[in-house]
Amino acid sequence: MHIAFITLLAAVTEETAKAGKSIGLGVGGGLGAVGAGVGIGIIFGKAIEAITRQPEMRDEITQLQWLGFALTEACFFYGLVAGLLAAFIV
Amino acid sequence: MSAVSSSSAPAGAPAPAPSSNLKRTLLIMAGVWIGGMIVLFVIFGSGGRNSTYQPQNEFKLDNWVHLGVFSINKAVLYLLLAAIATCASMIYIAKRMQSRPNKVQTAVEMLYQLMRDNITGGNLDEKMAKRWFPFIATLFLFIMFSNLVGYIPLPTNTEHKIDVLGLHIPSFSLYAATANLSIPLVLALLVFISYTFEGIRAKGPIGYLKGLVPGGVTGGMAVFIFGLELLSNFMRLMSLSIRLFANILAGHLIILFMAGALAVILGVSALAWFTIPFGILLFAFEVGLVAALQAFIFATLTAIYLGGAVAEDH
């Protein structure tokens, strides 16, 4: 049973490699986008909250908000780069 | 194919509202957009998957002038362009300073204020800010210009040539010096070396290494945290460079796909009609926000690292 399964795997090894690469790209891009999306949502939500509480601190909060946005957004790109590496280079 | 036609059905459905003029215009535009796509699809149909077009070749670096390690390719050209643009524009504006500023001078003065008050002034003390302002401001301006130059289509794609009056000229393409990992990595290395140097100068080699461990931590825990902090110092190199590189590369990739590569790969010409508005929107987003934001992040983080290296308590 097991040996039959392994030979089956060996027979389709090229297709499997292709499928693995596609999965890598999908997981890297997709899950990366999920995490970064949640993070960016939290940052902008909290910034709006903070500005409504203390409108006089708007400039400082906006600056921090963009900093946080860019740092969070970068996490998506780490995932995407890993996915692209898996799909095209490895 | 079915995905495209099914997505078009609900958007075209809502009945026109004659009350609002703007709403009607928008509906007509959406109708033309989706209707045009359906008409184009009916006329041209699907040409089948195109496997000859390789999107990664858009980012391939061909050596134009062979000089060994110093060969000149697309990235070097863009690097030079960005450097020339930075120096030329700043020197030009600095030489023509007026007491009653015009629009360009006002914009540059706002940038200068941002660099002096927010990026360096906000994260470093007065003495450090004065010393490191030129470095951080140059980083900021160079990265911003490099990103912006990358969004101007230039005839640099030697992979695909187009025929104009018998001349084979390279087709127009987008590329940026920062869309190549090497250049952000060198900038990040420069930052790493400068803040380590500054920290060692402020506290001495032993003091600097001791300063990595927060005060109050002793024994085995201190050794563990020391290793962690040392590792995180090297991770900064990676995060600084990959953040910039991946942002710009992903921006270029998505513009490429939206502006037609998707239609070419899938062999459905009508898809290009559908994706081009997204392409224009993303282009505006990249030029308007991402280019300056990434430069701002890089410069701010440089200032934060420099400030952290000389801070007395961790």
mmCIF file of N, CA and C in Angstrom, chain B residues 22-80:
data_model
loop_
_atom_site.group_PDB
_atom_site.id
_atom_site.type_symbol
_atom_site.label_atom_id
_atom_site.label_comp_id
_atom_site.label_asym_id
_atom_site.label_seq_id
_atom_site.Cartn_x
_atom_site.Cartn_y
_atom_site.Cartn_z
ATOM 1 N N LEU B 22 -24.260 63.042 -11.079
ATOM 2 C CA LEU B 22 -22.974 62.368 -10.892
ATOM 3 C C LEU B 22 -23.156 60.859 -10.917
ATOM 4 N N LYS B 23 -24.227 60.428 -10.258
ATOM 5 C CA LYS B 23 -24.498 59.005 -10.170
ATOM 6 C C LYS B 23 -24.723 58.428 -11.566
ATOM 7 N N ARG B 24 -25.460 59.212 -12.377
ATOM 8 C CA ARG B 24 -25.751 58.729 -13.733
ATOM 9 C C ARG B 24 -24.452 58.618 -14.545
ATOM 10 N N THR B 25 -23.617 59.642 -14.428
ATOM 11 C CA THR B 25 -22.349 59.604 -15.162
ATOM 12 C C THR B 25 -21.525 58.390 -14.760
ATOM 13 N N LEU B 26 -21.492 58.155 -13.456
ATOM 14 C CA LEU B 26 -20.717 57.008 -12.970
ATOM 15 C C LEU B 26 -21.288 55.706 -13.502
ATOM 16 N N LEU B 27 -22.623 55.620 -13.495
ATOM 17 C CA LEU B 27 -23.259 54.392 -13.991
ATOM 18 C C LEU B 27 -22.970 54.186 -15.468
ATOM 19 N N ILE B 28 -23.000 55.305 -16.228
ATOM 20 C CA ILE B 28 -22.713 55.187 -17.665
ATOM 21 C C ILE B 28 -21.277 54.709 -17.871
ATOM 22 N N MET B 29 -20.373 55.285 -17.062
ATOM 23 C CA MET B 29 -18.969 54.875 -17.197
ATOM 24 C C MET B 29 -18.796 53.395 -16.878
ATOM 25 N N ALA B 30 -19.459 52.958 -15.787
ATOM 26 C CA ALA B 30 -19.369 51.536 -15.420
ATOM 27 C C ALA B 30 -19.971 50.673 -16.508
ATOM 28 N N GLY B 31 -21.088 51.146 -17.092
ATOM 29 C CA GLY B 31 -21.729 50.396 -18.165
ATOM 30 C C GLY B 31 -20.825 50.263 -19.371
ATOM 31 N N VAL B 32 -20.180 51.382 -19.747
ATOM 32 C CA VAL B 32 -19.269 51.361 -20.898
ATOM 33 C C VAL B 32 -18.114 50.409 -20.626
ATOM 34 N N TRP B 33 -17.625 50.472 -19.368
ATOM 35 C CA TRP B 33 -16.468 49.650 -18.982
ATOM 36 C C TRP B 33 -16.817 48.167 -19.119
ATOM 37 N N ILE B 34 -17.941 47.769 -18.486
ATOM 38 C CA ILE B 34 -18.284 46.349 -18.478
ATOM 39 C C ILE B 34 -18.811 45.921 -19.846
ATOM 40 N N GLY B 35 -19.640 46.789 -20.466
ATOM 41 C CA GLY B 35 -20.159 46.470 -21.804
ATOM 42 C C GLY B 35 -19.033 46.330 -22.807
ATOM 43 N N GLY B 36 -18.072 47.255 -22.738
ATOM 44 C CA GLY B 36 -16.932 47.213 -23.654
ATOM 45 C C GLY B 36 -16.159 45.918 -23.504
ATOM 46 N N MET B 37 -16.045 45.470 -22.253
ATOM 47 C CA MET B 37 -15.309 44.227 -22.036
ATOM 48 C C MET B 37 -16.044 43.048 -22.658
ATOM 49 N N ILE B 38 -17.386 43.027 -22.489
ATOM 50 C CA ILE B 38 -18.159 41.910 -23.044
ATOM 51 C C ILE B 38 -18.076 41.928 -24.571
ATOM 52 N N VAL B 39 -18.201 43.145 -25.155
ATOM 53 C CA VAL B 39 -18.136 43.257 -26.620
ATOM 54 C C VAL B 39 -16.776 42.780 -27.123
ATOM 55 N N LEU B 40 -15.718 43.239 -26.453
ATOM 56 C CA LEU B 40 -14.368 42.851 -26.872
ATOM 57 C C LEU B 40 -14.175 41.349 -26.756
ATOM 58 N N PHE B 41 -14.745 40.770 -25.674
ATOM 59 C CA PHE B 41 -14.587 39.331 -25.496
ATOM 60 C C PHE B 41 -15.317 38.570 -26.598
ATOM 61 N N VAL B 42 -16.521 39.067 -26.964
ATOM 62 C CA VAL B 42 -17.282 38.401 -28.023
ATOM 63 C C VAL B 42 -16.526 38.488 -29.346
ATOM 64 N N ILE B 43 -15.907 39.661 -29.614
ATOM 65 C CA ILE B 43 -15.206 39.838 -30.893
ATOM 66 C C ILE B 43 -13.930 39.008 -30.932
ATOM 67 N N PHE B 44 -13.090 39.168 -29.890
ATOM 68 C CA PHE B 44 -11.758 38.559 -29.962
ATOM 69 C C PHE B 44 -11.686 37.168 -29.353
ATOM 70 N N GLY B 45 -12.512 36.910 -28.344
ATOM 71 C CA GLY B 45 -12.523 35.595 -27.724
ATOM 72 C C GLY B 45 -11.231 35.306 -26.983
ATOM 73 N N SER B 46 -10.999 34.028 -26.731
ATOM 74 C CA SER B 46 -9.815 33.639 -25.980
ATOM 75 C C SER B 46 -8.800 33.000 -26.904
ATOM 76 N N GLY B 47 -7.568 33.477 -26.822
ATOM 77 C CA GLY B 47 -6.512 32.926 -27.666
ATOM 78 C C GLY B 47 -5.795 31.754 -27.027
ATOM 79 N N GLY B 48 -6.259 31.310 -25.883
ATOM 80 C CA GLY B 48 -5.587 30.211 -25.178
ATOM 81 C C GLY B 48 -4.408 30.716 -24.381
ATOM 82 N N ARG B 49 -3.937 29.879 -23.470
ATOM 83 C CA ARG B 49 -2.837 30.291 -22.598
ATOM 84 C C ARG B 49 -1.570 30.546 -23.401
ATOM 85 N N ASN B 50 -0.905 31.630 -23.057
ATOM 86 C CA ASN B 50 0.327 32.000 -23.735
ATOM 87 C C ASN B 50 1.498 31.628 -22.839
ATOM 88 N N SER B 51 2.287 30.617 -23.258
ATOM 89 C CA SER B 51 3.375 30.176 -22.384
ATOM 90 C C SER B 51 4.717 30.744 -22.814
ATOM 91 N N THR B 52 4.743 31.514 -23.919
ATOM 92 C CA THR B 52 6.042 32.042 -24.355
ATOM 93 C C THR B 52 6.417 33.302 -23.594
ATOM 94 N N TYR B 53 5.413 34.035 -23.100
ATOM 95 C CA TYR B 53 5.716 35.277 -22.394
ATOM 96 C C TYR B 53 6.108 34.988 -20.950
ATOM 97 N N GLN B 54 7.298 35.433 -20.562
ATOM 98 C CA GLN B 54 7.784 35.208 -19.203
ATOM 99 C C GLN B 54 7.793 36.540 -18.455
ATOM 100 N N PRO B 55 6.859 36.732 -17.514
ATOM 101 C CA PRO B 55 6.817 38.041 -16.838
ATOM 102 C C PRO B 55 8.080 38.365 -16.059
ATOM 103 N N GLN B 56 8.804 37.324 -15.589
ATOM 104 C CA GLN B 56 10.009 37.637 -14.802
ATOM 105 C C GLN B 56 11.111 38.250 -15.662
ATOM 106 N N ASN B 57 11.007 38.092 -17.000
ATOM 107 C CA ASN B 57 12.021 38.695 -17.864
ATOM 108 C C ASN B 57 11.966 40.218 -17.864
ATOM 109 N N GLU B 58 10.812 40.773 -17.439
ATOM 110 C CA GLU B 58 10.713 42.232 -17.350
ATOM 111 C C GLU B 58 11.711 42.778 -16.331
ATOM 112 N N PHE B 59 12.137 41.925 -15.386
ATOM 113 C CA PHE B 59 13.039 42.374 -14.335
ATOM 114 C C PHE B 59 14.444 41.802 -14.516
ATOM 115 N N LYS B 60 14.668 41.168 -15.678
ATOM 116 C CA LYS B 60 15.987 40.578 -15.916
ATOM 117 C C LYS B 60 16.996 41.683 -16.179
ATOM 118 N N LEU B 61 18.210 41.490 -15.671
ATOM 119 C CA LEU B 61 19.244 42.499 -15.880
ATOM 120 C C LEU B 61 20.225 41.989 -16.925
ATOM 121 N N ASP B 62 20.185 42.603 -18.111
ATOM 122 C CA ASP B 62 21.150 42.257 -19.150
ATOM 123 C C ASP B 62 22.299 43.235 -19.071
ATOM 124 N N ASN B 63 23.515 42.710 -19.174
ATOM 125 C CA ASN B 63 24.670 43.609 -19.189
ATOM 126 C C ASN B 63 24.762 44.298 -20.543
ATOM 127 N N TRP B 64 24.794 45.610 -20.521
ATOM 128 C CA TRP B 64 24.909 46.367 -21.770
ATOM 129 C C TRP B 64 26.366 46.673 -22.078
ATOM 130 N N VAL B 65 27.089 47.091 -21.048
ATOM 131 C CA VAL B 65 28.511 47.364 -21.217
ATOM 132 C C VAL B 65 29.242 46.373 -20.318
ATOM 133 N N HIS B 66 30.070 45.525 -20.920
ATOM 134 C CA HIS B 66 30.692 44.468 -20.133
ATOM 135 C C HIS B 66 31.970 44.953 -19.484
ATOM 136 N N LEU B 67 31.968 45.041 -18.160
ATOM 137 C CA LEU B 67 33.149 45.469 -17.413
ATOM 138 C C LEU B 67 33.351 44.567 -16.208
ATOM 139 N N GLY B 68 33.081 43.285 -16.384
ATOM 140 C CA GLY B 68 33.251 42.368 -15.255
ATOM 141 C C GLY B 68 32.214 42.641 -14.178
ATOM 142 N N VAL B 69 32.707 42.838 -12.936
ATOM 143 C CA VAL B 69 31.785 43.090 -11.831
ATOM 144 C C VAL B 69 31.092 44.433 -12.000
ATOM 145 N N PHE B 70 31.758 45.347 -12.705
ATOM 146 C CA PHE B 70 31.215 46.695 -12.823
ATOM 147 C C PHE B 70 30.404 46.882 -14.102
ATOM 148 N N SER B 71 29.896 45.788 -14.656
ATOM 149 C CA SER B 71 29.102 45.880 -15.877
ATOM 150 C C SER B 71 27.920 46.815 -15.691
ATOM 151 N N ILE B 72 27.586 47.507 -16.770
ATOM 152 C CA ILE B 72 26.481 48.458 -16.698
ATOM 153 C C ILE B 72 25.222 47.779 -17.194
ATOM 154 N N ASN B 73 24.219 47.728 -16.355
ATOM 155 C CA ASN B 73 22.934 47.185 -16.774
ATOM 156 C C ASN B 73 21.829 48.167 -16.385
ATOM 157 N N LYS B 74 20.591 47.684 -16.495
ATOM 158 C CA LYS B 74 19.435 48.549 -16.275
ATOM 159 C C LYS B 74 19.453 49.183 -14.887
ATOM 160 N N ALA B 75 19.805 48.388 -13.871
ATOM 161 C CA ALA B 75 19.778 48.898 -12.499
ATOM 162 C C ALA B 75 20.805 50.008 -12.314
ATOM 163 N N VAL B 76 21.980 49.840 -12.933
ATOM 164 C CA VAL B 76 23.022 50.865 -12.806
ATOM 165 C C VAL B 76 22.564 52.155 -13.455
ATOM 166 N N LEU B 77 21.902 52.022 -14.621
ATOM 167 C CA LEU B 77 21.384 53.200 -15.308
ATOM 168 C C LEU B 77 20.398 53.938 -14.421
ATOM 169 N N TYR B 78 19.486 53.197 -13.798
ATOM 170 C CA TYR B 78 18.483 53.836 -12.949
ATOM 171 C C TYR B 78 19.113 54.448 -11.709
ATOM 172 N N LEU B 79 20.152 53.775 -11.189
ATOM 173 C CA LEU B 79 20.869 54.315 -10.033
ATOM 174 C C LEU B 79 21.488 55.664 -10.376
ATOM 175 N N LEU B 80 22.133 55.719 -11.558
ATOM 176 C CA LEU B 80 22.749 56.974 -12.000
ATOM 177 C C LEU B 80 21.697 58.045 -12.208
#
